[in-house]
PDB file of C-alpha atoms in Angstrom:
ATOM      1  CA  MET A 292     141.694  93.939  74.006  1.00  0.00           C
ATOM      2  CA  SER A 293     144.374  94.101  76.701  1.00  0.00           C
ATOM      3  CA  ALA A 294     144.562  91.705  79.649  1.00  0.00           C
ATOM      4  CA  ALA A 295     143.012  92.928  82.892  1.00  0.00           C
ATOM      5  CA  PHE A 296     145.024  92.911  86.117  1.00  0.00           C
ATOM      6  CA  LEU A 297     143.596  93.204  89.657  1.00  0.00           C
ATOM      7  CA  ILE A 298     145.995  94.425  92.359  1.00  0.00           C
ATOM      8  CA  LEU A 299     144.941  93.786  95.967  1.00  0.00           C
ATOM      9  CA  ASP A 300     147.396  95.684  98.153  1.00  0.00           C
ATOM     10  CA  ASP A 301     146.919  98.131 101.014  1.00  0.00           C
ATOM     11  CA  ASN A 302     150.253  99.839 100.297  1.00  0.00           C
ATOM     12  CA  ASP A 303     149.223 102.830  98.155  1.00  0.00           C
ATOM     13  CA  VAL A 304     152.717 103.521  96.828  1.00  0.00           C
ATOM     14  CA  PHE A 305     153.468  99.928  95.789  1.00  0.00           C
ATOM     15  CA  ALA A 306     150.005  99.417  94.268  1.00  0.00           C
ATOM     16  CA  ALA A 307     150.193 102.661  92.270  1.00  0.00           C
ATOM     17  CA  ALA A 308     153.724 101.903  91.024  1.00  0.00           C
ATOM     18  CA  LEU A 309     152.729  98.377  89.990  1.00  0.00           C
ATOM     19  CA  ALA A 310     149.584  99.652  88.259  1.00  0.00           C
ATOM     20  CA  ARG A 311     151.625 102.261  86.344  1.00  0.00           C
ATOM     21  CA  SER A 312     154.201  99.675  85.268  1.00  0.00           C
ATOM     22  CA  LEU A 313     151.521  97.237  84.135  1.00  0.00           C
ATOM     23  CA  THR A 314     149.667  99.969  82.227  1.00  0.00           C
ATOM     24  CA  ARG A 315     152.892 100.870  80.394  1.00  0.00           C
ATOM     25  CA  ARG A 316     153.130  97.231  79.324  1.00  0.00           C
ATOM     26  CA  GLY A 317     149.608  97.231  77.917  1.00  0.00           C
ATOM     27  CA  TYR A 318     147.609  95.775  80.824  1.00  0.00           C
ATOM     28  CA  ARG A 319     144.446  97.310  82.255  1.00  0.00           C
ATOM     29  CA  ALA A 320     145.206  97.614  85.985  1.00  0.00           C
ATOM     30  CA  THR A 321     142.642  98.014  88.763  1.00  0.00           C
ATOM     31  CA  VAL A 322     143.764  98.614  92.353  1.00  0.00           C
ATOM     32  CA  ALA A 323     141.797  97.453  95.395  1.00  0.00           C
ATOM     33  CA  HIS A 324     142.991  98.347  98.902  1.00  0.00           C
ATOM     34  CA  SER A 325     140.885  95.778 100.756  1.00  0.00           C
ATOM     35  CA  GLY A 326     139.544  92.300 100.165  1.00  0.00           C
ATOM     36  CA  GLU A 327     136.012  93.642  99.967  1.00  0.00           C
ATOM     37  CA  GLU A 328     137.004  96.121  97.231  1.00  0.00           C
ATOM     38  CA  ALA A 329     138.784  93.367  95.287  1.00  0.00           C
ATOM     39  CA  LEU A 330     135.821  91.013  95.484  1.00  0.00           C
ATOM     40  CA  GLU A 331     133.457  93.784  94.376  1.00  0.00           C
ATOM     41  CA  ALA A 332     135.736  94.595  91.410  1.00  0.00           C
ATOM     42  CA  ALA A 333     135.945  90.880  90.533  1.00  0.00           C
ATOM     43  CA  ARG A 334     132.165  90.673  90.431  1.00  0.00           C
ATOM     44  CA  ARG A 335     131.946  93.715  88.147  1.00  0.00           C
ATOM     45  CA  GLU A 336     134.742  92.867  85.738  1.00  0.00           C
ATOM     46  CA  ARG A 337     136.597  89.821  84.427  1.00  0.00           C
ATOM     47  CA  PHE A 338     140.310  89.831  85.294  1.00  0.00           C
ATOM     48  CA  ASP A 339     142.992  87.690  83.697  1.00  0.00           C
ATOM     49  CA  TYR A 340     145.501  88.174  86.514  1.00  0.00           C
ATOM     50  CA  ALA A 341     145.465  89.208  90.162  1.00  0.00           C
ATOM     51  CA  THR A 342     148.102  89.914  92.784  1.00  0.00           C
ATOM     52  CA  ILE A 343     147.115  89.526  96.423  1.00  0.00           C
ATOM     53  CA  ASP A 344     149.186  91.021  99.236  1.00  0.00           C
ATOM     54  CA  LEU A 345     149.471  88.603 102.142  1.00  0.00           C
ATOM     55  CA  GLN A 346     149.561  91.263 104.877  1.00  0.00           C
ATOM     56  CA  LEU A 347     146.650  93.618 104.391  1.00  0.00           C
ATOM     57  CA  ASP A 348     145.913  96.417 106.850  1.00  0.00           C
ATOM     58  CA  ARG A 349     142.932  94.802 108.574  1.00  0.00           C
ATOM     59  CA  ASP A 350     143.234  91.131 107.638  1.00  0.00           C
ATOM     60  CA  SER A 351     145.222  88.477 105.842  1.00  0.00           C
ATOM     61  CA  GLY A 352     145.269  88.180 102.087  1.00  0.00           C
ATOM     62  CA  LEU A 353     145.011  84.402 102.549  1.00  0.00           C
ATOM     63  CA  GLN A 354     141.331  84.720 103.430  1.00  0.00           C
ATOM     64  CA  TRP A 355     140.619  86.437 100.088  1.00  0.00           C
ATOM     65  CA  ILE A 356     142.223  83.830  97.829  1.00  0.00           C
ATOM     66  CA  ALA A 357     139.299  81.363  97.808  1.00  0.00           C
ATOM     67  CA  PRO A 358     136.574  84.009  97.251  1.00  0.00           C
ATOM     68  CA  LEU A 359     138.628  85.619  94.464  1.00  0.00           C
ATOM     69  CA  ARG A 360     139.287  82.194  92.925  1.00  0.00           C
ATOM     70  CA  GLN A 361     135.534  81.553  92.967  1.00  0.00           C
ATOM     71  CA  ALA A 362     134.766  84.956  91.418  1.00  0.00           C
ATOM     72  CA  LEU A 363     137.617  84.676  88.890  1.00  0.00           C
ATOM     73  CA  PRO A 364     137.982  80.959  88.069  1.00  0.00           C
ATOM     74  CA  ALA A 365     140.111  81.506  84.959  1.00  0.00           C
ATOM     75  CA  ALA A 366     142.403  84.193  86.427  1.00  0.00           C
ATOM     76  CA  ARG A 367     145.996  83.560  87.472  1.00  0.00           C
ATOM     77  CA  LEU A 368     146.358  84.486  91.174  1.00  0.00           C
ATOM     78  CA  LEU A 369     149.728  85.503  92.597  1.00  0.00           C
ATOM     79  CA  VAL A 370     150.291  86.045  96.330  1.00  0.00           C
ATOM     80  CA  LEU A 371     152.873  88.710  97.226  1.00  0.00           C
ATOM     81  CA  THR A 372     154.416  88.957 100.671  1.00  0.00           C
ATOM     82  CA  GLY A 373     157.308  90.469 102.534  1.00  0.00           C
ATOM     83  CA  TYR A 374     157.303  87.526 104.945  1.00  0.00           C
ATOM     84  CA  ALA A 375     157.646  84.389 102.860  1.00  0.00           C
ATOM     85  CA  SER A 376     157.434  81.012 104.553  1.00  0.00           C
ATOM     86  CA  ILE A 377     156.743  77.487 103.423  1.00  0.00           C
ATOM     87  CA  ALA A 378     153.646  77.264 105.652  1.00  0.00           C
ATOM     88  CA  THR A 379     151.973  80.329 104.117  1.00  0.00           C
ATOM     89  CA  THR A 380     153.048  79.262 100.631  1.00  0.00           C
ATOM     90  CA  VAL A 381     151.388  75.878 101.037  1.00  0.00           C
ATOM     91  CA  GLN A 382     148.291  77.477 102.561  1.00  0.00           C
ATOM     92  CA  ALA A 383     148.048  79.994  99.688  1.00  0.00           C
ATOM     93  CA  ILE A 384     148.422  77.313  97.019  1.00  0.00           C
ATOM     94  CA  LYS A 385     145.851  75.070  98.724  1.00  0.00           C
ATOM     95  CA  SER A 386     143.439  78.021  98.871  1.00  0.00           C
ATOM     96  CA  GLY A 387     143.672  78.490  95.117  1.00  0.00           C
ATOM     97  CA  ALA A 388     146.653  80.745  94.391  1.00  0.00           C
ATOM     98  CA  ASP A 389     148.679  79.849  91.316  1.00  0.00           C
ATOM     99  CA  ASN A 390     151.986  81.166  92.590  1.00  0.00           C
ATOM    100  CA  TYR A 391     153.653  82.922  95.512  1.00  0.00           C
ATOM    101  CA  LEU A 392     156.342  85.601  95.373  1.00  0.00           C
ATOM    102  CA  ALA A 393     158.333  87.347  98.107  1.00  0.00           C
ATOM    103  CA  LYS A 394     158.606  91.137  98.103  1.00  0.00           C
ATOM    104  CA  PRO A 395     160.320  93.240  97.047  1.00  0.00           C
ATOM    105  CA  ALA A 396     159.039  92.282  93.636  1.00  0.00           C
ATOM    106  CA  ASN A 397     159.166  94.291  90.444  1.00  0.00           C
ATOM    107  CA  VAL A 398     156.822  94.009  87.496  1.00  0.00           C
ATOM    108  CA  ASP A 399     159.212  91.690  85.637  1.00  0.00           C
ATOM    109  CA  SER A 400     159.347  89.165  88.490  1.00  0.00           C
ATOM    110  CA  ILE A 401     155.566  89.370  88.926  1.00  0.00           C
ATOM    111  CA  LEU A 402     154.890  88.730  85.245  1.00  0.00           C
ATOM    112  CA  SER A 403     157.500  85.959  85.238  1.00  0.00           C
ATOM    113  CA  ALA A 404     155.861  84.270  88.249  1.00  0.00           C
ATOM    114  CA  LEU A 405     152.461  84.474  86.559  1.00  0.00           C
ATOM    115  CA  ALA A 406     153.885  83.080  83.330  1.00  0.00           C
ATOM    116  CA  HIS A 407     155.515  80.273  85.328  1.00  0.00           C
ATOM    117  CA  ALA A 408     152.153  79.545  86.964  1.00  0.00           C
ATOM    118  CA  GLU A 409     150.531  79.239  83.535  1.00  0.00           C
ATOM    119  CA  GLY A 410     153.137  76.727  82.418  1.00  0.00           C
ATOM    120  CA  ALA A 411     153.430  74.863  85.741  1.00  0.00           C
ATOM    121  CA  GLU A 412     152.939  71.149  85.617  1.00  0.00           C
ATOM    122  CA  GLU A 413     150.162  69.562  87.625  1.00  0.00           C
ATOM    123  CA  GLY A 414     151.444  68.525  91.026  1.00  0.00           C
ATOM    124  CA  ALA A 415     154.448  70.851  90.934  1.00  0.00           C
ATOM    125  CA  ALA A 416     154.951  73.225  93.822  1.00  0.00           C
ATOM    126  CA  PRO A 417     154.751  76.633  92.119  1.00  0.00           C
ATOM    127  CA  GLY A 418     156.514  79.575  93.697  1.00  0.00           C
ATOM    128  CA  LEU A 419     158.962  77.582  95.767  1.00  0.00           C
ATOM    129  CA  PRO A 420     162.595  78.273  94.954  1.00  0.00           C
ATOM    130  CA  ALA A 421     164.532  75.491  93.267  1.00  0.00           C
ATOM    131  CA  ASP A 422     166.771  73.614  95.629  1.00  0.00           C
ATOM    132  CA  GLU A 423     170.355  74.328  94.666  1.00  0.00           C
ATOM    133  CA  GLY A 424     171.610  71.571  96.938  1.00  0.00           C
ATOM    134  CA  THR A 425     172.531  73.915  99.778  1.00  0.00           C
ATOM    135  CA  PRO A 426     170.896  73.127 103.103  1.00  0.00           C
ATOM    136  CA  LEU A 427     168.787  75.728 104.869  1.00  0.00           C
ATOM    137  CA  SER A 428     170.487  77.738 107.593  1.00  0.00           C
ATOM    138  CA  LEU A 429     169.572  77.091 111.207  1.00  0.00           C
ATOM    139  CA  GLU A 430     167.877  80.509 111.381  1.00  0.00           C
ATOM    140  CA  ARG A 431     165.812  79.750 108.285  1.00  0.00           C
ATOM    141  CA  LEU A 432     164.805  76.340 109.653  1.00  0.00           C
ATOM    142  CA  GLU A 433     163.680  78.028 112.864  1.00  0.00           C
ATOM    143  CA  TRP A 434     161.671  80.588 110.870  1.00  0.00           C
ATOM    144  CA  GLU A 435     159.997  77.841 108.803  1.00  0.00           C
ATOM    145  CA  HIS A 436     159.172  75.819 111.924  1.00  0.00           C
ATOM    146  CA  ILE A 437     157.658  78.846 113.690  1.00  0.00           C
ATOM    147  CA  GLN A 438     155.553  79.630 110.601  1.00  0.00           C
ATOM    148  CA  ARG A 439     154.319  76.028 110.392  1.00  0.00           C
ATOM    149  CA  VAL A 440     153.347  75.927 114.086  1.00  0.00           C
ATOM    150  CA  LEU A 441     151.739  79.378 113.796  1.00  0.00           C
ATOM    151  CA  ALA A 442     149.645  78.137 110.843  1.00  0.00           C
ATOM    152  CA  GLU A 443     148.653  75.036 112.844  1.00  0.00           C
ATOM    153  CA  HIS A 444     147.371  77.339 115.598  1.00  0.00           C
ATOM    154  CA  GLN A 445     145.458  79.567 113.153  1.00  0.00           C
ATOM    155  CA  GLY A 446     147.746  82.542 113.795  1.00  0.00           C
ATOM    156  CA  ASN A 447     147.182  82.574 117.568  1.00  0.00           C
ATOM    157  CA  ILE A 448     150.439  83.924 119.044  1.00  0.00           C
ATOM    158  CA  SER A 449     149.813  82.790 122.633  1.00  0.00           C
ATOM    159  CA  SER A 450     148.868  79.264 121.606  1.00  0.00           C
ATOM    160  CA  THR A 451     151.860  79.054 119.263  1.00  0.00           C
ATOM    161  CA  ALA A 452     154.223  80.285 121.980  1.00  0.00           C
ATOM    162  CA  ARG A 453     152.933  77.598 124.353  1.00  0.00           C
ATOM    163  CA  ALA A 454     153.350  74.902 121.683  1.00  0.00           C
ATOM    164  CA  LEU A 455     156.911  76.067 121.016  1.00  0.00           C
ATOM    165  CA  ASN A 456     157.667  76.337 124.758  1.00  0.00           C
ATOM    166  CA  MET A 457     158.672  79.937 124.121  1.00  0.00           C
ATOM    167  CA  HIS A 458     157.776  83.194 125.855  1.00  0.00           C
ATOM    168  CA  ARG A 459     155.073  85.067 123.931  1.00  0.00           C
ATOM    169  CA  ARG A 460     157.182  88.257 123.680  1.00  0.00           C
ATOM    170  CA  THR A 461     160.129  86.297 122.299  1.00  0.00           C
ATOM    171  CA  LEU A 462     157.862  84.799 119.639  1.00  0.00           C
ATOM    172  CA  GLN A 463     156.456  88.227 118.783  1.00  0.00           C
ATOM    173  CA  ARG A 464     159.998  89.596 118.429  1.00  0.00           C
ATOM    174  CA  LYS A 465     160.964  86.710 116.119  1.00  0.00           C
ATOM    175  CA  LEU A 466     157.808  87.188 114.029  1.00  0.00           C
ATOM    176  CA  GLY A 467     158.502  90.915 113.734  1.00  0.00           C
ATOM    177  CA  LYS A 468     161.815  90.267 111.993  1.00  0.00           C
ATOM    178  CA  ARG A 469     162.167  89.623 108.275  1.00  0.00           C
ATOM    179  CA  PRO A 470     162.775  85.987 107.361  1.00  0.00           C
ATOM    180  CA  VAL A 471     166.418  85.103 106.854  1.00  0.00           C
ATOM    181  CA  ALA A 472     167.675  84.044 103.457  1.00  0.00           C
ATOM    182  CA  ARG A 473     168.146  80.392 102.631  1.00  0.00           C
TER     183      ARG A 473
END
């Protein structure tokens, strides 16, 4: 019997491409476009693996990690996002995700991240890139700090802008950009 894979992603093209690639590799792939669909599928069927998109159309994938972990206690959960930050990584791992991967991600990197999660030592920080000894750029430090303060204010832009002593529109502009590389 092949391993079952749940894909929670509101991007139809990415989800279909990932499902096709996984099927070619012998996995049974099920796509859910919302957290409710994913939770319903998890209650109907046992999944060995699941990918959860962080930015869903109507809500955050972070809120679906704990319910999916509860419904699928033995599954390996991988959070995928186009906007990686240390704050959301920590929040995802604390909520029950096994690993965290920045998009764009192909099937090889997804399977590798899930395999890494299976072999991760207790207490290790899965999904975080290894430190090559190079310090973070000033832009990346700013991005990480904004993400941490935003998480502290439960995603409230106005409250975060006040805490950062920054105009709300400036913060929105910074959040709309892709994170800079290390």
